[in-house]
C-alpha cells in the first residue's frame, strides 16, 4: 500500500518559483500524470518526491508518514528517466540486476527476480546483449525492467517515451499501462504530451508556471477544462478560442455570434472543440473562407481564418473543399465553453 500526500509542496531557487503550493493525495495504485509545457514544474515535483531535490516548503507523506528528510535510497520508489542511463559495459541481465546489488538483496534471489522483470517487458531473449546492441525501444524496456526488479511501491516516470519513435511510443505506452496495473503500484508519470496523459492516467494534473491548474480524470479535464489554458492544452487540435463580448446574453466576436448565453455583459473568451462543431449548408454562426483542408483518414479537418484567427472544425471523412471556398460552421451554444477574458477562469 502506498498513498502519497503532497501538502503545500513548494520549491524555490532564490526568488524563482519552480513549484508552488502543490496539494494532492495520490491514492494507492493510482496512475497519476503530471502534464504541462516545458518548465512548468513537473520534473521538479517528481524529483522532490524521489528525494533528488530538497523541498523548500511543505510536506511529502507516504502512507501518513512525512518523508521529506529520507535519503532517496530509503524511499520505496523506482524512477525511470527519459535517458535510459544504462551501463554500456554490462549486458542486459547485469543492468537489470544492478539495483539488487546496490540494495544488497541476497544473491539467491537475483536470478529469479531478474528473469521475472525481464519477462514482463519481453526481454528474455536479449539478456546477454550489451545496450549498444539493442534498439531504442529495447533499451527503454531494460530501463523499465530495472525499475520493476526493485519491486517498489511507487514508480516515478519522467518522460520515459520521449526518445522513442511514434510507433514504438504507442506500443510501449500500452505496456507501461499494463505493467502498472499488473504490479499494482502507485505511478506518477511526467509528460508534456497530452495524448500520453489522456491515454495513461486515472487522473491528470495540468501544471503551468509551477502552479496546478486542474486535477481531474481525462474526461473531466477534456469536457470541463477549468480555464482557457487547460482548454488550449488538452485536445488535438487545440480548442478554438475566440475573444469577444457578451451583450444581452449574446456573444459577439470578430468571427462569430452566439446567442442565448446565460452570462452577464462583459468581455469573455468563447471556446469550442473542432469535433463538436459542424459544417452546415445553411445558417451557422461562422461564415469564412477555407484556409486549409487536412485529410485525417477518419475525418477531414477544415480550418478557416477570420480576422487573423484560425478556427478548425472536423467534417466527415469524405467532405471536400478547396482553399478559399466559403463554408458555414454551426457553433450552437450547447458546445461552447466560456472563460473570463482577463483571468481565463471557466464561467460557463
Ligand atoms: P520539461 O518538460 O522541460 O522537463 P518541467 O515542467 O519538468 O519541464 P522543471 O524541470 O520542473 O520543468 O523546471 C521548472 C522550472 O524550474 C524551470 O523554469 C526550470 O528552469 C527551473 N529550474 C529547474 N531546476 C533548477 C535549478 N536547479 N535552479 C534554478 N532553476 C531551476
Short mmCIF file of C-alpha atoms and ligand atoms in Angstrom, two decimals:
data_model
loop_
_atom_site.label_atom_id
_atom_site.label_comp_id
_atom_site.label_asym_id
_atom_site.label_seq_id
_atom_site.Cartn_x
_atom_site.Cartn_y
_atom_site.Cartn_z
CA UNK A 1 0.00 0.00 0.00
CA UNK A 2 1.36 3.45 -0.90
CA UNK A 3 -0.74 6.56 -0.67
CA UNK A 4 1.23 9.73 -1.37
CA UNK A 5 0.14 13.07 0.02
CA UNK A 6 1.60 16.42 -1.03
CA UNK A 7 0.89 19.26 1.40
CA UNK A 8 1.66 22.79 0.21
CA UNK A 9 4.70 21.38 -1.57
CA UNK A 10 6.86 24.24 -2.87
CA UNK A 11 10.25 24.67 -4.47
CA UNK A 12 12.04 27.99 -4.89
CA UNK A 13 15.52 28.84 -6.04
CA UNK A 14 16.10 32.34 -4.63
CA UNK A 15 13.04 34.27 -5.74
CA UNK A 16 12.32 31.93 -8.66
CA UNK A 17 9.30 29.71 -8.05
CA UNK A 18 9.64 26.21 -9.52
CA UNK A 19 6.58 24.70 -7.80
CA UNK A 20 4.07 26.49 -5.59
CA UNK A 21 1.66 25.09 -3.01
CA UNK A 22 1.05 21.72 -4.62
CA UNK A 23 -1.69 19.93 -2.64
CA UNK A 24 -2.83 16.46 -3.66
CA UNK A 25 -3.47 12.98 -2.34
CA UNK A 26 -2.46 10.25 -4.78
CA UNK A 27 -4.32 7.06 -4.00
CA UNK A 28 -2.67 3.67 -3.58
CA UNK A 29 -2.24 2.10 -7.07
CA UNK A 30 -3.37 5.25 -8.83
CA UNK A 31 -1.80 6.21 -12.18
CA UNK A 32 -1.29 9.96 -11.92
CA UNK A 33 0.08 12.01 -14.82
CA UNK A 34 1.72 15.42 -14.38
CA UNK A 35 1.14 17.30 -17.63
CA UNK A 36 2.23 20.73 -18.78
CA UNK A 37 4.53 22.68 -21.06
CA UNK A 38 8.30 22.77 -20.66
CA UNK A 39 9.39 24.45 -17.42
CA UNK A 40 6.02 24.15 -15.63
CA UNK A 41 7.50 22.25 -12.66
CA UNK A 42 6.63 18.63 -13.47
CA UNK A 43 10.13 17.22 -13.14
CA UNK A 44 10.85 19.30 -10.05
CA UNK A 45 7.75 17.87 -8.35
CA UNK A 46 8.81 14.34 -9.24
CA UNK A 47 12.40 14.92 -8.09
CA UNK A 48 11.15 16.18 -4.73
CA UNK A 49 9.09 13.01 -4.31
CA UNK A 50 12.15 10.90 -5.24
CA UNK A 51 14.31 12.84 -2.78
CA UNK A 52 16.62 14.16 -5.51
CA UNK A 53 15.60 17.77 -4.84
CA UNK A 54 15.19 19.46 -1.46
CA UNK A 55 11.76 20.72 -0.53
CA UNK A 56 11.61 24.48 0.16
CA UNK A 57 8.22 24.39 1.91
CA UNK A 58 5.52 21.86 2.58
CA UNK A 59 5.49 18.13 3.17
CA UNK A 60 5.53 14.84 1.31
CA UNK A 61 3.83 11.97 3.13
CA UNK A 62 3.80 8.31 2.18
CA UNK A 63 1.15 6.29 3.98
CA UNK A 64 0.78 9.10 6.50
CA UNK A 65 4.50 9.47 7.32
CA UNK A 66 6.47 12.57 6.41
CA UNK A 67 9.41 11.54 4.19
CA UNK A 68 10.97 14.98 3.49
CA UNK A 69 14.21 14.05 5.22
CA UNK A 70 14.55 10.47 3.97
CA UNK A 71 17.51 9.74 1.67
CA UNK A 72 16.46 8.78 -1.90
CA UNK A 73 17.70 5.21 -1.32
CA UNK A 74 15.47 4.86 1.72
CA UNK A 75 12.34 5.85 -0.19
CA UNK A 76 10.40 2.97 -1.64
CA UNK A 77 10.36 4.47 -5.15
CA UNK A 78 11.84 3.48 -8.52
CA UNK A 79 12.45 6.13 -11.14
CA UNK A 80 12.57 5.73 -14.92
CA UNK A 81 14.13 8.60 -16.85
CA UNK A 82 13.88 9.87 -20.38
CA UNK A 83 17.51 8.92 -20.95
CA UNK A 84 17.82 5.24 -20.18
CA UNK A 85 21.11 5.60 -18.27
CA UNK A 86 22.14 2.00 -18.88
CA UNK A 87 25.68 0.84 -18.12
CA UNK A 88 27.30 0.29 -21.54
CA UNK A 89 29.75 -2.37 -20.34
CA UNK A 90 27.13 -4.52 -18.63
CA UNK A 91 24.80 -6.81 -20.54
CA UNK A 92 21.03 -6.62 -20.17
CA UNK A 93 20.97 -9.16 -17.33
CA UNK A 94 23.60 -7.25 -15.33
CA UNK A 95 21.92 -3.92 -15.97
CA UNK A 96 18.60 -5.21 -14.66
CA UNK A 97 20.29 -6.87 -11.68
CA UNK A 98 22.24 -3.74 -10.71
CA UNK A 99 19.66 -2.24 -8.26
CA UNK A 100 19.54 -5.55 -6.39
CA UNK A 101 23.30 -5.47 -5.86
CA UNK A 102 23.19 -1.83 -4.72
CA UNK A 103 20.45 -2.65 -2.25
CA UNK A 104 22.27 -5.74 -1.05
CA UNK A 105 19.37 -8.04 -1.84
CA UNK A 106 20.51 -11.65 -1.12
CA UNK A 107 22.25 -13.13 -4.18
CA UNK A 108 19.99 -16.18 -4.11
CA UNK A 109 17.02 -14.01 -5.13
CA UNK A 110 18.72 -12.22 -8.03
CA UNK A 111 18.20 -14.62 -10.88
CA UNK A 112 14.53 -15.22 -10.23
CA UNK A 113 13.79 -11.52 -9.87
CA UNK A 114 15.75 -10.52 -12.98
CA UNK A 115 14.03 -13.24 -15.01
CA UNK A 116 10.61 -12.17 -13.77
CA UNK A 117 11.25 -8.48 -14.56
CA UNK A 118 12.76 -9.20 -17.97
CA UNK A 119 9.86 -11.47 -18.90
CA UNK A 120 7.41 -8.71 -18.06
CA UNK A 121 8.97 -6.44 -20.66
CA UNK A 122 9.65 -9.30 -23.09
CA UNK A 123 13.41 -9.10 -22.93
CA UNK A 124 14.11 -12.74 -22.05
CA UNK A 125 15.87 -13.34 -25.36
CA UNK A 126 18.19 -10.35 -25.05
CA UNK A 127 19.76 -10.89 -21.65
CA UNK A 128 23.30 -11.39 -22.99
CA UNK A 129 23.32 -8.36 -25.26
CA UNK A 130 25.06 -5.10 -24.43
CA UNK A 131 22.99 -1.85 -24.61
CA UNK A 132 24.78 -0.87 -27.85
CA UNK A 133 23.34 -4.00 -29.48
CA UNK A 134 19.74 -3.02 -28.68
CA UNK A 135 17.18 -0.76 -30.35
CA UNK A 136 15.93 2.37 -28.56
CA UNK A 137 12.71 0.62 -27.58
CA UNK A 138 14.57 -2.38 -26.19
CA UNK A 139 16.88 -0.09 -24.18
CA UNK A 140 13.88 1.68 -22.69
CA UNK A 141 12.45 -1.72 -21.75
CA UNK A 142 15.71 -2.56 -19.95
CA UNK A 143 15.28 0.70 -18.01
CA UNK A 144 11.70 -0.35 -17.18
CA UNK A 145 12.82 -3.81 -16.07
CA UNK A 146 15.48 -2.24 -13.87
CA UNK A 147 12.74 -0.20 -12.16
CA UNK A 148 10.46 -3.24 -11.86
CA UNK A 149 13.12 -5.53 -10.38
CA UNK A 150 13.21 -3.48 -7.18
CA UNK A 151 9.52 -4.24 -6.64
CA UNK A 152 8.87 -0.75 -5.31
CA UNK A 153 5.53 0.55 -4.12
CA UNK A 154 5.89 3.71 -6.21
CA UNK A 155 7.01 4.21 -9.80
CA UNK A 156 8.18 7.64 -10.89
CA UNK A 157 8.48 8.03 -14.66
CA UNK A 158 9.90 11.14 -16.29
CA UNK A 159 9.03 11.28 -19.99
CA UNK A 160 10.10 7.64 -20.48
CA UNK A 161 8.83 7.51 -24.07
CA UNK A 162 10.23 10.72 -25.49
CA UNK A 163 13.26 9.11 -27.16
CA UNK A 164 11.16 6.53 -28.99
CA UNK A 165 9.67 6.88 -32.46
CA UNK A 166 5.92 7.36 -32.81
CA UNK A 167 5.02 3.70 -33.35
CA UNK A 168 7.17 2.39 -30.51
CA UNK A 169 5.83 5.08 -28.24
CA UNK A 170 2.30 3.76 -28.70
CA UNK A 171 3.21 0.12 -28.01
CA UNK A 172 5.49 0.96 -25.06
CA UNK A 173 2.77 3.23 -23.66
CA UNK A 174 0.36 0.32 -23.68
CA UNK A 175 2.98 -1.84 -22.00
CA UNK A 176 3.56 0.72 -19.22
CA UNK A 177 -0.16 0.95 -18.54
CA UNK A 178 -0.45 -2.79 -18.40
CA UNK A 179 2.59 -3.19 -16.15
CA UNK A 180 1.42 -0.60 -13.67
CA UNK A 181 -1.90 -2.41 -13.43
CA UNK A 182 -0.29 -5.83 -13.09
CA UNK A 183 2.26 -4.72 -10.49
CA UNK A 184 -0.38 -2.80 -8.51
CA UNK A 185 1.97 0.12 -7.88
CA UNK A 186 1.24 3.80 -7.45
CA UNK A 187 2.64 5.53 -10.55
CA UNK A 188 3.47 9.19 -11.09
CA UNK A 189 4.25 9.89 -14.72
CA UNK A 190 5.56 13.16 -16.19
CA UNK A 191 4.86 14.19 -19.77
CA UNK A 192 4.24 17.24 -21.91
CA UNK A 193 2.27 15.07 -24.36
CA UNK A 194 -1.45 15.40 -23.78
CA UNK A 195 -2.27 12.21 -25.69
CA UNK A 196 0.05 10.22 -23.43
CA UNK A 197 -1.61 11.85 -20.43
CA UNK A 198 -5.14 11.13 -21.60
CA UNK A 199 -4.44 7.51 -22.51
CA UNK A 200 -2.48 6.55 -19.39
CA UNK A 201 -3.92 8.48 -16.49
CA UNK A 202 -6.50 7.70 -13.87
CA UNK A 203 -6.13 11.39 -13.05
CA UNK A 204 -4.23 14.16 -14.78
CA UNK A 205 -2.66 17.19 -13.08
CA UNK A 206 -2.26 20.09 -15.52
CA UNK A 207 0.50 22.49 -14.45
CA UNK A 208 1.66 25.89 -15.67
CA UNK A 209 4.35 28.12 -14.19
CA UNK A 210 4.75 25.89 -11.12
CA UNK A 211 1.05 26.13 -10.29
CA UNK A 212 -1.54 23.36 -10.57
CA UNK A 213 -4.26 24.44 -12.99
CA UNK A 214 -6.60 21.46 -12.70
CA UNK A 215 -6.73 17.93 -11.33
CA UNK A 216 -9.23 15.50 -12.79
CA UNK A 217 -9.92 12.39 -14.80
CA UNK A 218 -9.05 12.67 -18.50
CA UNK A 219 -12.75 13.03 -19.28
CA UNK A 220 -13.29 15.80 -16.73
CA UNK A 221 -10.29 17.72 -18.00
CA UNK A 222 -11.42 17.34 -21.59
CA UNK A 223 -15.11 18.05 -21.04
CA UNK A 224 -14.87 20.80 -18.42
CA UNK A 225 -11.48 22.49 -18.56
CA UNK A 226 -11.07 24.76 -15.53
CA UNK A 227 -9.59 27.59 -17.56
CA UNK A 228 -8.60 28.69 -21.05
CA UNK A 229 -5.04 27.39 -20.57
CA UNK A 230 -6.22 23.84 -19.83
CA UNK A 231 -8.72 24.11 -22.69
CA UNK A 232 -5.98 25.03 -25.12
CA UNK A 233 -3.53 22.41 -23.83
CA UNK A 234 -5.84 19.37 -23.98
CA UNK A 235 -7.23 18.05 -27.25
CA UNK A 236 -5.89 17.85 -30.76
CA UNK A 237 -6.30 20.25 -32.43
CA UNK A 238 -6.37 22.75 -29.56
CA UNK A 239 -9.77 24.12 -28.59
CA UNK A 240 -10.80 27.08 -30.76
CA UNK A 241 -10.70 30.18 -28.53
CA UNK A 242 -12.25 33.44 -29.67
CA UNK A 243 -12.23 36.71 -27.74
CA UNK A 244 -15.33 38.85 -27.74
CA UNK A 245 -18.05 40.50 -25.73
CA UNK A 246 -21.30 39.31 -24.22
CA UNK A 247 -24.14 41.83 -24.57
CA UNK A 248 -27.74 40.95 -23.69
CA UNK A 249 -26.97 37.20 -23.46
CA UNK A 250 -25.34 37.15 -26.92
CA UNK A 251 -21.65 36.71 -27.61
CA UNK A 252 -20.14 38.59 -30.49
CA UNK A 253 -16.53 38.38 -31.54
CA UNK A 254 -14.68 39.22 -34.72
CA UNK A 255 -15.61 35.92 -36.21
CA UNK A 256 -18.76 34.65 -34.59
CA UNK A 257 -22.08 35.43 -32.93
CA UNK A 258 -23.74 33.05 -30.48
CA UNK A 259 -26.98 33.93 -28.71
CA UNK A 260 -28.92 32.56 -25.74
CA UNK A 261 -26.00 32.52 -23.29
CA UNK A 262 -26.77 32.79 -19.59
CA UNK A 263 -23.95 35.24 -18.81
CA UNK A 264 -23.71 38.85 -17.64
CA UNK A 265 -22.47 41.54 -20.06
CA UNK A 266 -18.70 41.86 -20.42
CA UNK A 267 -15.60 40.63 -22.21
CA UNK A 268 -15.28 36.83 -22.44
CA UNK A 269 -13.36 34.16 -24.33
CA UNK A 270 -15.55 31.64 -26.12
CA UNK A 271 -14.18 28.17 -26.81
CA UNK A 272 -15.38 25.15 -28.76
CA UNK A 273 -13.77 21.98 -29.98
CA UNK A 274 -13.31 21.15 -33.66
CA UNK A 275 -15.13 17.84 -33.19
CA UNK A 276 -18.17 19.46 -31.57
CA UNK A 277 -18.76 21.98 -34.39
CA UNK A 278 -20.12 21.08 -37.84
CA UNK A 279 -20.06 22.34 -41.40
CA UNK A 280 -23.62 23.20 -42.49
CA UNK A 281 -25.29 24.17 -45.77
CA UNK A 282 -27.42 26.97 -44.32
CA UNK A 283 -27.26 29.19 -41.26
CA UNK A 284 -24.37 28.62 -38.89
CA UNK A 285 -22.59 31.07 -36.60
CA UNK A 286 -19.40 31.48 -38.64
CA UNK A 287 -19.01 32.11 -42.35
CA UNK A 288 -15.46 32.19 -43.65
CA UNK A 289 -13.20 31.02 -46.48
CA UNK A 290 -11.32 27.72 -46.13
CA UNK A 291 -7.69 28.26 -45.11
CA UNK A 292 -6.54 24.62 -45.08
CA UNK A 293 -8.06 21.19 -45.56
CA UNK A 294 -6.34 18.18 -43.97
CA UNK A 295 -7.32 14.57 -44.57
CA UNK A 296 -7.05 12.66 -41.30
CA UNK A 297 -8.28 9.30 -42.56
CA UNK A 298 -11.32 9.02 -40.31
CA UNK A 299 -12.29 12.69 -40.79
CA UNK A 300 -11.44 15.85 -42.71
CA UNK A 301 -10.16 18.85 -40.76
CA UNK A 302 -11.27 22.17 -42.17
CA UNK A 303 -9.57 25.31 -40.87
CA UNK A 304 -10.85 28.78 -41.68
CA UNK A 305 -9.18 32.09 -40.99
CA UNK A 306 -11.25 35.06 -39.96
CA UNK A 307 -9.63 38.33 -38.96
CA UNK A 308 -6.36 36.54 -38.29
CA UNK A 309 -7.89 33.82 -36.08
CA UNK A 310 -7.67 30.17 -37.13
CA UNK A 311 -10.76 28.13 -36.36
CA UNK A 312 -10.89 24.37 -37.01
CA UNK A 313 -13.86 22.11 -37.49
CA UNK A 314 -13.92 18.37 -38.06
CA UNK A 315 -16.01 17.29 -41.03
CA UNK A 316 -16.94 13.86 -42.40
CA UNK A 317 -14.08 11.88 -43.91
CA UNK A 318 -15.43 12.30 -47.46
CA UNK A 319 -16.03 16.06 -47.11
CA UNK A 320 -14.01 18.03 -49.64
CA UNK A 321 -13.50 21.78 -50.15
CA UNK A 322 -10.97 23.96 -51.94
CA UNK A 323 -8.89 26.63 -50.26
CA UNK A 324 -10.88 29.85 -50.48
CA UNK A 325 -14.33 28.17 -50.68
CA UNK A 326 -16.83 29.83 -48.32
CA UNK A 327 -18.08 27.48 -45.60
CA UNK A 328 -20.62 27.85 -42.82
CA UNK A 329 -19.88 26.45 -39.38
CA UNK A 330 -22.51 25.65 -36.82
CA UNK A 331 -21.50 26.50 -33.24
CA UNK A 332 -24.61 26.03 -31.10
CA UNK A 333 -24.39 27.42 -27.58
CA UNK A 334 -24.50 23.90 -26.09
CA UNK A 335 -20.97 23.13 -27.33
CA UNK A 336 -19.49 26.43 -26.14
CA UNK A 337 -17.12 26.79 -23.19
CA UNK A 338 -16.98 30.31 -21.75
CA UNK A 339 -13.95 31.77 -19.97
CA UNK A 340 -13.32 35.05 -18.19
CA UNK A 341 -11.40 37.22 -20.68
CA UNK A 342 -9.00 38.50 -18.03
CA UNK A 343 -8.32 35.54 -15.73
CA UNK A 344 -9.13 32.72 -18.15
CA UNK A 345 -11.25 31.01 -15.47
CA UNK A 346 -14.20 28.95 -16.65
CA UNK A 347 -17.50 30.83 -16.26
CA UNK A 348 -19.86 28.62 -18.21
P1 LIG B 1 10.47 19.96 -19.02
O1 LIG B 1 9.27 19.36 -19.66
O2 LIG B 1 11.19 20.91 -19.93
O3 LIG B 1 11.39 18.97 -18.36
P2 LIG B 1 9.36 20.64 -16.41
O4 LIG B 1 7.93 21.00 -16.33
O5 LIG B 1 9.73 19.29 -15.98
O6 LIG B 1 9.92 20.94 -17.87
P3 LIG B 1 11.12 21.56 -14.35
O7 LIG B 1 12.33 20.81 -14.80
O8 LIG B 1 10.38 21.07 -13.18
O9 LIG B 1 10.14 21.74 -15.58
O10 LIG B 1 11.56 23.06 -14.09
C1 LIG B 1 10.67 24.04 -13.58
C2 LIG B 1 11.34 25.38 -13.62
O11 LIG B 1 12.37 25.42 -12.61
C3 LIG B 1 12.02 25.71 -14.93
O12 LIG B 1 11.78 27.07 -15.24
C4 LIG B 1 13.49 25.45 -14.66
O13 LIG B 1 14.30 26.30 -15.45
C5 LIG B 1 13.61 25.79 -13.19
N1 LIG B 1 14.69 25.03 -12.54
C6 LIG B 1 14.84 23.68 -12.52
N2 LIG B 1 15.93 23.31 -11.82
C7 LIG B 1 16.51 24.47 -11.38
C8 LIG B 1 17.67 24.79 -10.59
N3 LIG B 1 18.46 23.81 -10.12
N4 LIG B 1 17.93 26.09 -10.35
C9 LIG B 1 17.12 27.06 -10.83
N5 LIG B 1 16.01 26.85 -11.55
C10 LIG B 1 15.70 25.57 -11.84
#
